[in-house]
């Protein structure tokens, strides 16, 4: 594996909170609730001093989002004609804001677009970073819509005392190639690096929206949402307006056209990790006041650290992460050292079985193994004690060998020329008449069925 250049993680990336760090805090008997913000993620500490895993149901209540239940999954499949992604089926994509409204609009044949991003803090991504991009690729294929990917090199610079702007830009260029290797369609995908796009002559409409949003956002709102104080620099206070502007189609006239009144009605769906939600709560608060449609969100859980489920993978902690540049040998070693939910002895394991809820190799299989039936068989065998930790780790390593190996092959084919094409502001191909006609036909069938029900005695 190439040497990973990184700094302690910054907002929007996995923070440098490892299980040992949290355990050290726990030893001081400090009771602390879980913390989930763009700048800090940890499961917290209970009254016994135990480091606890992140409670995602509690997050739904705290953030005021909605749980993705079976009824919504069934509606998603009915409307799109596609089986929900494995992350949706298994509750790894677990929460949303207005996904139901997005499905309503899509069913009626209305256009939409996708938006996601990354804050580049290192020159190589790990598998935890690849998950939201893989899911976004799936959504792009399902809805057949444009995708905008924002690489926030400026944000990294604003928040980090160690990184230069040149460092952040270099990381963004490397990360762009990793993201492209996930398999995005160049005809439907625009990737931009903040400093290049804003300063490169195509960011006029984007900058206009930044200013309009910025004027509607108060310092108190930013302080209340992000916990900023007087020691934060003024650029940090201003950045949320930039992240919000990307959620509005009028920021990209070269993609969506210049009829701002019509373009402003195009809704945006943002797939992201739950720690990014605060940015878009601000965005949603201001959207309608500015004549925009509120962006919808769909939230994913964090891929846990190799050290344990109390926090997520950290780009600045190589021992907590599996990088997309790791070799099979490195992956096998890391999985072999991962936190296990097995019992202390073979006899006890056979008697009590493994604890899949805290077993990291099993948790990784939930993320990366496609076959639901195979996953259930593994869970049953491990929890019954029939499968030992060593066998489970071997299975997990094999799945990751395949996943990362396939990525490495795709990554080797991504040239600078390919990257620059994705980064070039241009029109995108999206939607097709056949697909739109099929949507309209489904809507007509739905209305005819409803009319028949109303006419029935």
mmCIF file of C-alpha atoms in Angstrom, residues 80 128 131 174 328 375 378 392 423:
data_model
loop_
_atom_site.group_PDB
_atom_site.id
_atom_site.type_symbol
_atom_site.label_atom_id
_atom_site.label_comp_id
_atom_site.label_asym_id
_atom_site.label_seq_id
_atom_site.Cartn_x
_atom_site.Cartn_y
_atom_site.Cartn_z
ATOM 1 C CA UNK A 80 -38.606 2.622 -9.199
ATOM 2 C CA UNK A 128 -15.860 3.534 4.766
ATOM 3 C CA UNK A 131 -19.926 3.019 0.900
ATOM 4 C CA UNK A 174 -6.485 12.236 -5.895
ATOM 5 C CA UNK A 328 -4.961 -8.593 0.118
ATOM 6 C CA UNK A 375 -25.457 -13.452 5.451
ATOM 7 C CA UNK A 378 -23.431 -16.885 8.690
ATOM 8 C CA UNK A 392 -15.803 -15.613 10.237
ATOM 9 C CA UNK A 423 -14.254 17.922 -13.533
#
